[in-house]
Coordinates of C-alpha atoms in Angstrom, one line a residue:
T1 CA 105.7 90.2 118.1
T2 CA 102.1 91.1 117.2
P3 CA 99.2 89.1 118.6
E4 CA 99.1 87.3 115.2
G5 CA 102.8 86.4 115.7
H6 CA 104.4 88.8 113.2
E7 CA 107.8 90.3 114.2
V8 CA 108.4 93.9 115.3
W9 CA 112.0 95.1 115.2
V10 CA 113.9 97.8 116.9
R11 CA 117.0 99.1 115.2
L12 CA 119.6 101.7 116.2
H13 CA 120.8 104.0 113.4
T14 CA 124.2 105.4 114.4
E15 CA 125.4 106.5 110.9
F16 CA 123.4 109.7 111.0
H17 CA 123.1 112.6 113.4
P18 CA 121.1 112.7 115.5
V19 CA 121.3 109.0 116.3
S20 CA 117.8 107.5 116.0
V21 CA 115.9 104.4 117.0
Q22 CA 113.6 102.8 114.4
V23 CA 110.7 100.5 115.4
F24 CA 109.4 98.7 112.4
S25 CA 107.5 95.6 111.0
V26 CA 107.4 94.2 107.5
L27 CA 103.8 94.2 106.3
A28 CA 104.3 92.6 103.0
A29 CA 107.3 91.3 101.0
E30 CA 107.9 90.8 97.3
V31 CA 105.8 93.8 96.4
P32 CA 106.4 95.6 93.1
C33 CA 106.1 99.4 93.2
S34 CA 103.0 100.7 91.4
S35 CA 100.9 103.9 91.3
D36 CA 98.1 102.0 93.0
L37 CA 100.4 100.9 95.8
L38 CA 101.7 104.5 96.3
M39 CA 98.2 105.9 96.4
E40 CA 97.2 103.3 99.0
L41 CA 100.3 104.1 101.2
N42 CA 99.5 107.9 100.9
S43 CA 96.0 107.2 102.0
I44 CA 97.1 105.1 105.0
N45 CA 99.7 107.7 106.0
A46 CA 97.2 110.5 105.8
S47 CA 95.1 108.8 108.5
A48 CA 97.9 107.4 110.6
P49 CA 99.9 110.4 112.0
H50 CA 102.3 108.7 114.3
V51 CA 103.6 106.0 112.0
K52 CA 104.8 105.9 108.4
V53 CA 103.9 103.0 106.1
I54 CA 106.5 102.9 103.3
W55 CA 107.6 100.8 100.3
A56 CA 111.4 100.2 100.1
D57 CA 113.4 97.4 98.5
G58 CA 110.3 95.4 97.5
A59 CA 108.7 95.4 100.9
I60 CA 106.0 97.4 102.7
M61 CA 106.9 98.4 106.2
A62 CA 105.3 100.3 109.1
E63 CA 107.8 102.3 111.0
V64 CA 108.3 104.9 113.7
D65 CA 111.6 106.8 114.1
I66 CA 112.6 108.4 117.4
V67 CA 115.6 110.6 118.2
A68 CA 117.7 108.3 120.5
E69 CA 118.8 111.1 122.9
E70 CA 115.2 111.8 123.8
L71 CA 114.1 108.2 124.0
D72 CA 112.4 107.1 127.2
Q73 CA 110.5 103.9 128.1
S74 CA 107.1 105.3 127.5
E75 CA 108.0 106.7 124.1
L76 CA 109.5 103.3 123.0
S77 CA 106.5 101.5 124.4
N78 CA 104.2 103.8 122.5
A79 CA 106.2 103.3 119.2
L80 CA 106.0 99.5 119.7
I81 CA 102.2 99.7 120.2
V82 CA 101.7 102.0 117.2
V83 CA 103.7 99.7 114.9
Q84 CA 101.9 96.6 116.2
D85 CA 98.5 98.1 115.7
T86 CA 99.4 99.4 112.2
A87 CA 100.7 95.9 111.3
E88 CA 97.6 94.2 112.5
R89 CA 95.3 96.7 110.8
Y90 CA 96.9 96.7 107.3
R91 CA 99.1 93.6 106.8
T92 CA 96.4 91.2 105.5
V93 CA 94.9 93.6 103.0
L94 CA 98.3 94.9 101.7
E95 CA 99.6 91.4 101.3
A96 CA 96.4 90.3 99.5
F97 CA 96.4 93.2 97.1
F98 CA 100.0 94.1 96.4
S99 CA 102.3 91.0 97.1
D100 CA 103.5 89.4 93.9
P101 CA 102.3 85.7 94.1
E102 CA 104.8 84.7 91.4
A103 CA 107.8 86.0 93.3
A104 CA 107.6 83.1 95.8
D105 CA 108.1 80.6 92.9

């Protein structure tokens, strides 16, 4: 979890070759896609070279993908830190500007 208590997940993707490990955190849920959102994500991704911030299935996520065969402890630790830092930096503003408040009703 991040210092603010948000979850960071590690998932193994075996359905593709090469097998990969994905480290990710959901930054905002119930987010409709919009041109403003995509421009903001492009801006974030342009300044964050080691992590992707994406929109998928109504959620904004920060993620790092690593080829599993080459994974070592320091690379996994770095991915966890990068995702945690990205989540802490962008979660509040992305939730405030892009989450749909009526979706929770």
